Amino acid sequence: MFRIALLMTAMSSYSFAYEKSDTQEVLQQWLNLEQQIGSIQSNWKIRKVTLEQQLSLLNKEQEALEKLIEFSKNNNTKVSERRIELVEEQTKLEQHQAKSTINIQAIISHLNRTKPTLPAPVQTLWAAELPTLEANKDNSNRLESITKLLKQADDFNNRVALHTRLLNIPTSGGTQQILVDQIYLGLSHGWYISADKQFYGYGQSNKNGWRWWHNNEAQELLTSPISADQIAQVATIIRTPTQAKYVQLPLALLNNDQGSL
């Protein structure tokens, strides 16, 4: 019996020792697991904050990109619209330029036809300028030159002008170049007188050009008598305005198709 009791006591002690050892191991495992869970939770909190920050940045970047894309679309639309406007403006400008070129060429042709009908001093001025109009292709420069020519004609038309030059005059021996004083009343009428008063005449512009009538031919054309002294007097007055006095010079009103009226 004693031996059995000892055996039972020994077995009981062994069982208790075994259970105690097993419990400590489980407890240690549980502690380790709790530590791991705590570590995981802690790491997750840190990771979560980082992820939230990254997500916020990504959202902001996405918004910025969307705005940039939208701006780019709008900008491209505006650029396209402006490009279309520029093309339309360019087309209109080219059409206007073409019309201007046609109109300017028509004006130049008219000036060339008009030139022979002008007094000789104006013809001389225009003869130097008109060829440059034909050669120049810049409409702005051509318009400037046309304005210059018209101003020259307008200035001449608004005054009485005196010019001394050689004039081809019919004589008994043929045509002779004689130095004369030419008096112009605007662009339409003129008179001339030679220094010796032997040659005088009347001139006028018509559709066929400028024409001079000489001596008796002028007397027949004009409705009032004209003398060399009258013309010489006017030339003297123009040269020395202090000697001005009232002088009449006859002129003729001609119908270009029918002659004297």
Short mmCIF file of C-alpha atoms in Angstrom, two decimals:
data_model
loop_
_atom_site.label_atom_id
_atom_site.label_comp_id
_atom_site.label_asym_id
_atom_site.label_seq_id
_atom_site.Cartn_x
_atom_site.Cartn_y
_atom_site.Cartn_z
CA MET A 1 0.00 0.00 0.00
CA PHE A 2 2.77 2.35 0.91
CA ARG A 3 4.45 1.70 -2.38
CA ILE A 4 1.21 2.41 -4.25
CA ALA A 5 0.78 5.68 -2.38
CA LEU A 6 4.25 6.79 -3.26
CA LEU A 7 3.62 5.96 -6.86
CA MET A 8 0.43 7.94 -6.87
CA THR A 9 2.17 10.88 -5.24
CA ALA A 10 4.98 10.73 -7.80
CA MET A 11 2.52 10.58 -10.67
CA SER A 12 0.57 13.49 -9.25
CA SER A 13 3.71 15.59 -8.93
CA TYR A 14 4.69 14.77 -12.49
CA SER A 15 1.25 15.71 -13.86
CA PHE A 16 1.29 19.04 -12.03
CA ALA A 17 4.76 19.82 -13.30
CA TYR A 18 3.68 18.96 -16.83
CA GLU A 19 0.55 21.09 -16.68
CA LYS A 20 2.48 24.02 -15.22
CA SER A 21 5.06 23.85 -17.98
CA ASP A 22 2.41 23.64 -20.71
CA THR A 23 0.49 26.61 -19.33
CA GLN A 24 3.61 28.80 -19.27
CA GLU A 25 4.33 27.93 -22.85
CA VAL A 26 0.80 28.78 -23.95
CA LEU A 27 0.91 31.97 -21.95
CA GLN A 28 4.19 32.89 -23.56
CA GLN A 29 2.75 32.21 -26.98
CA TRP A 30 -0.27 34.36 -26.15
CA LEU A 31 1.99 37.19 -24.98
CA ASN A 32 4.05 36.88 -28.13
CA LEU A 33 0.88 36.94 -30.21
CA GLU A 34 -0.39 40.02 -28.36
CA GLN A 35 2.92 41.73 -28.95
CA GLN A 36 2.74 40.91 -32.66
CA ILE A 37 -0.84 42.15 -32.84
CA GLY A 38 0.19 45.39 -31.07
CA SER A 39 3.12 45.79 -33.40
CA ILE A 40 0.95 45.17 -36.43
CA GLN A 41 -1.67 47.63 -35.22
CA SER A 42 0.99 50.25 -34.50
CA ASN A 43 2.61 49.73 -37.87
CA TRP A 44 -0.80 49.87 -39.53
CA LYS A 45 -1.62 53.20 -37.90
CA ILE A 46 1.66 54.64 -39.15
CA ARG A 47 1.15 53.06 -42.55
CA LYS A 48 -2.46 54.27 -42.67
CA VAL A 49 -1.39 57.88 -42.06
CA THR A 50 1.23 57.58 -44.78
CA LEU A 51 -1.27 56.01 -47.19
CA GLU A 52 -3.86 58.69 -46.42
CA GLN A 53 -1.27 61.40 -47.11
CA GLN A 54 -0.26 59.71 -50.36
CA LEU A 55 -3.92 59.33 -51.34
CA SER A 56 -4.53 63.01 -50.59
CA LEU A 57 -1.54 63.96 -52.75
CA LEU A 58 -2.73 61.68 -55.53
CA ASN A 59 -6.20 63.26 -55.38
CA LYS A 60 -4.68 66.72 -55.57
CA GLU A 61 -2.47 65.68 -58.48
CA GLN A 62 -5.51 64.20 -60.20
CA GLU A 63 -7.45 67.44 -59.73
CA ALA A 64 -4.50 69.44 -61.01
CA LEU A 65 -4.16 67.19 -64.05
CA GLU A 66 -7.88 67.39 -64.76
CA LYS A 67 -7.73 71.19 -64.58
CA LEU A 68 -4.65 71.18 -66.81
CA ILE A 69 -6.38 68.93 -69.33
CA GLU A 70 -9.48 71.14 -69.25
CA PHE A 71 -7.36 74.28 -69.64
CA SER A 72 -5.48 72.64 -72.50
CA LYS A 73 -8.75 71.79 -74.22
CA ASN A 74 -10.06 75.33 -73.77
CA ASN A 75 -6.75 76.80 -74.82
CA ASN A 76 -6.59 74.59 -77.89
CA THR A 77 -10.14 75.63 -78.73
CA LYS A 78 -9.23 79.32 -78.35
CA VAL A 79 -6.06 78.82 -80.38
CA SER A 80 -8.04 77.06 -83.10
CA GLU A 81 -10.66 79.81 -83.08
CA ARG A 82 -7.97 82.50 -83.24
CA ARG A 83 -6.22 80.61 -86.05
CA ILE A 84 -9.47 80.52 -88.00
CA GLU A 85 -9.98 84.26 -87.35
CA LEU A 86 -6.46 84.99 -88.57
CA VAL A 87 -7.00 82.92 -91.72
CA GLU A 88 -10.26 84.79 -92.39
CA GLU A 89 -8.56 88.13 -91.77
CA GLN A 90 -5.70 87.13 -94.05
CA THR A 91 -8.16 86.10 -96.77
CA LYS A 92 -10.04 89.40 -96.48
CA LEU A 93 -6.74 91.30 -96.53
CA GLU A 94 -5.60 89.47 -99.65
CA GLN A 95 -8.95 90.15 -101.33
CA HIS A 96 -8.74 93.83 -100.35
CA GLN A 97 -5.15 93.95 -101.58
CA ALA A 98 -6.18 92.44 -104.92
CA LYS A 99 -9.03 94.95 -105.31
CA SER A 100 -6.70 97.79 -104.31
CA THR A 101 -4.17 96.67 -106.91
CA ILE A 102 -6.85 96.66 -109.62
CA ASN A 103 -8.15 100.10 -108.57
CA ILE A 104 -4.66 101.58 -108.33
CA GLN A 105 -3.80 100.23 -111.78
CA ALA A 106 -6.97 101.83 -113.13
CA ILE A 107 -5.96 105.16 -111.55
CA ILE A 108 -2.46 104.89 -113.05
CA SER A 109 -3.96 104.24 -116.50
CA HIS A 110 -6.20 107.29 -116.06
CA LEU A 111 -3.23 109.44 -115.04
CA ASN A 112 -1.30 108.30 -118.12
CA ARG A 113 -4.26 109.26 -120.33
CA THR A 114 -4.63 112.59 -118.52
CA LYS A 115 -0.95 113.55 -118.72
CA PRO A 116 -1.01 114.79 -122.37
CA THR A 117 -3.93 117.11 -121.56
CA LEU A 118 -1.98 118.96 -118.85
CA PRO A 119 0.18 122.06 -119.23
CA ALA A 120 3.78 121.29 -120.14
CA PRO A 121 5.24 122.10 -116.66
CA VAL A 122 2.89 119.59 -115.02
CA GLN A 123 3.58 117.03 -117.74
CA THR A 124 7.28 117.35 -116.95
CA LEU A 125 6.65 116.68 -113.26
CA TRP A 126 4.44 113.69 -114.00
CA ALA A 127 6.82 112.25 -116.59
CA ALA A 128 9.41 111.70 -113.86
CA GLU A 129 6.96 110.04 -111.45
CA LEU A 130 4.57 107.96 -113.57
CA PRO A 131 7.13 105.30 -114.66
CA THR A 132 7.92 104.56 -111.01
CA LEU A 133 4.21 103.84 -110.40
CA GLU A 134 4.28 101.12 -113.03
CA ALA A 135 7.46 99.56 -111.65
CA ASN A 136 6.58 99.77 -107.96
CA LYS A 137 4.52 96.82 -106.64
CA ASP A 138 3.91 98.21 -103.16
CA ASN A 139 0.38 99.63 -103.09
CA SER A 140 1.13 101.91 -100.15
CA ASN A 141 4.04 103.57 -101.97
CA ARG A 142 2.01 103.78 -105.16
CA LEU A 143 -0.85 105.53 -103.37
CA GLU A 144 1.62 107.96 -101.84
CA SER A 145 3.02 108.75 -105.30
CA ILE A 146 -0.49 109.13 -106.77
CA THR A 147 -1.38 111.56 -103.99
CA LYS A 148 1.79 113.51 -104.76
CA LEU A 149 0.89 113.77 -108.47
CA LEU A 150 -2.66 114.88 -107.76
CA LYS A 151 -1.42 117.50 -105.29
CA GLN A 152 0.99 118.86 -107.90
CA ALA A 153 -1.86 119.19 -110.38
CA ASP A 154 -4.18 120.72 -107.78
CA ASP A 155 -1.56 123.30 -106.69
CA PHE A 156 -0.96 124.26 -110.32
CA ASN A 157 -4.71 124.52 -110.95
CA ASN A 158 -5.20 126.99 -108.10
CA ARG A 159 -2.82 129.69 -109.31
CA VAL A 160 -1.63 131.70 -112.27
CA ALA A 161 1.76 130.31 -113.29
CA LEU A 162 4.54 131.75 -115.44
CA HIS A 163 7.08 129.44 -117.12
CA THR A 164 9.80 130.17 -119.65
CA ARG A 165 10.55 127.33 -122.07
CA LEU A 166 11.17 126.40 -125.71
CA LEU A 167 8.04 125.96 -127.82
CA ASN A 168 7.68 124.50 -131.30
CA ILE A 169 5.99 127.23 -133.36
CA PRO A 170 5.01 127.01 -137.06
CA THR A 171 6.80 129.62 -139.19
CA SER A 172 7.04 130.39 -142.88
CA GLY A 173 10.13 128.21 -143.02
CA GLY A 174 8.59 125.28 -141.13
CA THR A 175 8.54 124.61 -137.39
CA GLN A 176 10.96 126.51 -135.18
CA GLN A 177 11.82 126.19 -131.48
CA ILE A 178 11.44 129.59 -129.86
CA LEU A 179 11.95 130.62 -126.23
CA VAL A 180 8.68 132.00 -124.89
CA ASP A 181 7.01 132.99 -121.64
CA GLN A 182 4.00 130.77 -120.96
CA ILE A 183 1.21 131.98 -118.71
CA TYR A 184 -1.16 129.34 -117.33
CA LEU A 185 -4.55 129.93 -115.76
CA GLY A 186 -4.95 126.68 -113.83
CA LEU A 187 -4.78 123.47 -115.85
CA SER A 188 -7.11 124.49 -118.68
CA HIS A 189 -5.98 127.73 -120.29
CA GLY A 190 -2.69 129.33 -121.29
CA TRP A 191 -1.05 132.06 -123.33
CA TYR A 192 2.49 132.54 -124.59
CA ILE A 193 4.61 135.42 -125.85
CA SER A 194 8.12 135.53 -127.30
CA ALA A 195 10.65 138.05 -126.06
CA ASP A 196 10.41 140.08 -129.29
CA LYS A 197 6.58 139.83 -129.22
CA GLN A 198 6.67 138.45 -132.74
CA PHE A 199 5.10 135.17 -131.65
CA TYR A 200 2.16 134.81 -129.31
CA GLY A 201 -0.74 132.44 -128.90
CA TYR A 202 -3.40 130.79 -126.84
CA GLY A 203 -3.47 127.26 -125.45
CA GLN A 204 -6.11 124.98 -124.00
CA SER A 205 -6.57 121.47 -122.65
CA ASN A 206 -8.98 119.11 -124.42
CA LYS A 207 -9.60 115.37 -124.51
CA ASN A 208 -6.95 114.92 -127.23
CA GLY A 209 -4.26 116.71 -125.23
CA TRP A 210 -2.92 120.19 -124.75
CA ARG A 211 -2.98 122.37 -127.89
CA TRP A 212 -1.55 125.76 -128.79
CA TRP A 213 -3.04 128.15 -131.37
CA HIS A 214 -0.54 130.62 -132.81
CA ASN A 215 -0.88 134.26 -133.83
CA ASN A 216 -3.73 134.66 -136.39
CA GLU A 217 -4.96 131.15 -135.60
CA ALA A 218 -5.44 132.28 -131.99
CA GLN A 219 -7.16 135.47 -133.13
CA GLU A 220 -9.67 133.43 -135.10
CA LEU A 221 -10.35 131.08 -132.18
CA LEU A 222 -10.88 133.73 -129.51
CA THR A 223 -14.08 135.74 -129.42
CA SER A 224 -12.20 138.87 -128.30
CA PRO A 225 -9.10 140.35 -129.92
CA ILE A 226 -5.79 139.51 -128.28
CA SER A 227 -2.47 141.30 -128.66
CA ALA A 228 1.12 140.45 -127.87
CA ASP A 229 1.26 143.51 -125.60
CA GLN A 230 -1.58 142.19 -123.43
CA ILE A 231 0.19 138.89 -122.85
CA ALA A 232 3.53 140.62 -122.23
CA GLN A 233 1.86 142.89 -119.67
CA VAL A 234 0.52 139.90 -117.70
CA ALA A 235 3.96 138.25 -117.75
CA THR A 236 5.50 141.45 -116.36
CA ILE A 237 2.87 141.68 -113.60
CA ILE A 238 3.50 138.08 -112.53
CA ARG A 239 7.24 138.74 -112.35
CA THR A 240 6.81 142.03 -110.47
CA PRO A 241 3.57 141.96 -108.45
CA THR A 242 4.16 145.55 -107.25
CA GLN A 243 3.27 146.68 -110.78
CA ALA A 244 -0.02 144.80 -110.71
CA LYS A 245 -2.99 146.28 -112.52
CA TYR A 246 -6.17 145.03 -114.08
CA VAL A 247 -5.53 143.29 -117.40
CA GLN A 248 -7.93 141.16 -119.44
CA LEU A 249 -6.93 138.17 -121.52
CA PRO A 250 -9.52 136.46 -123.72
CA LEU A 251 -10.03 132.71 -123.59
CA ALA A 252 -12.11 130.22 -125.53
CA LEU A 253 -14.69 127.72 -124.35
CA LEU A 254 -14.38 124.73 -126.63
CA ASN A 255 -16.51 121.66 -127.16
CA ASN A 256 -14.04 118.86 -127.68
CA ASP A 257 -16.16 117.36 -130.45
CA GLN A 258 -17.42 120.51 -132.20
CA GLY A 259 -14.70 123.14 -131.73
CA SER A 260 -15.31 126.76 -130.75
CA LEU A 261 -18.55 127.66 -128.98
#
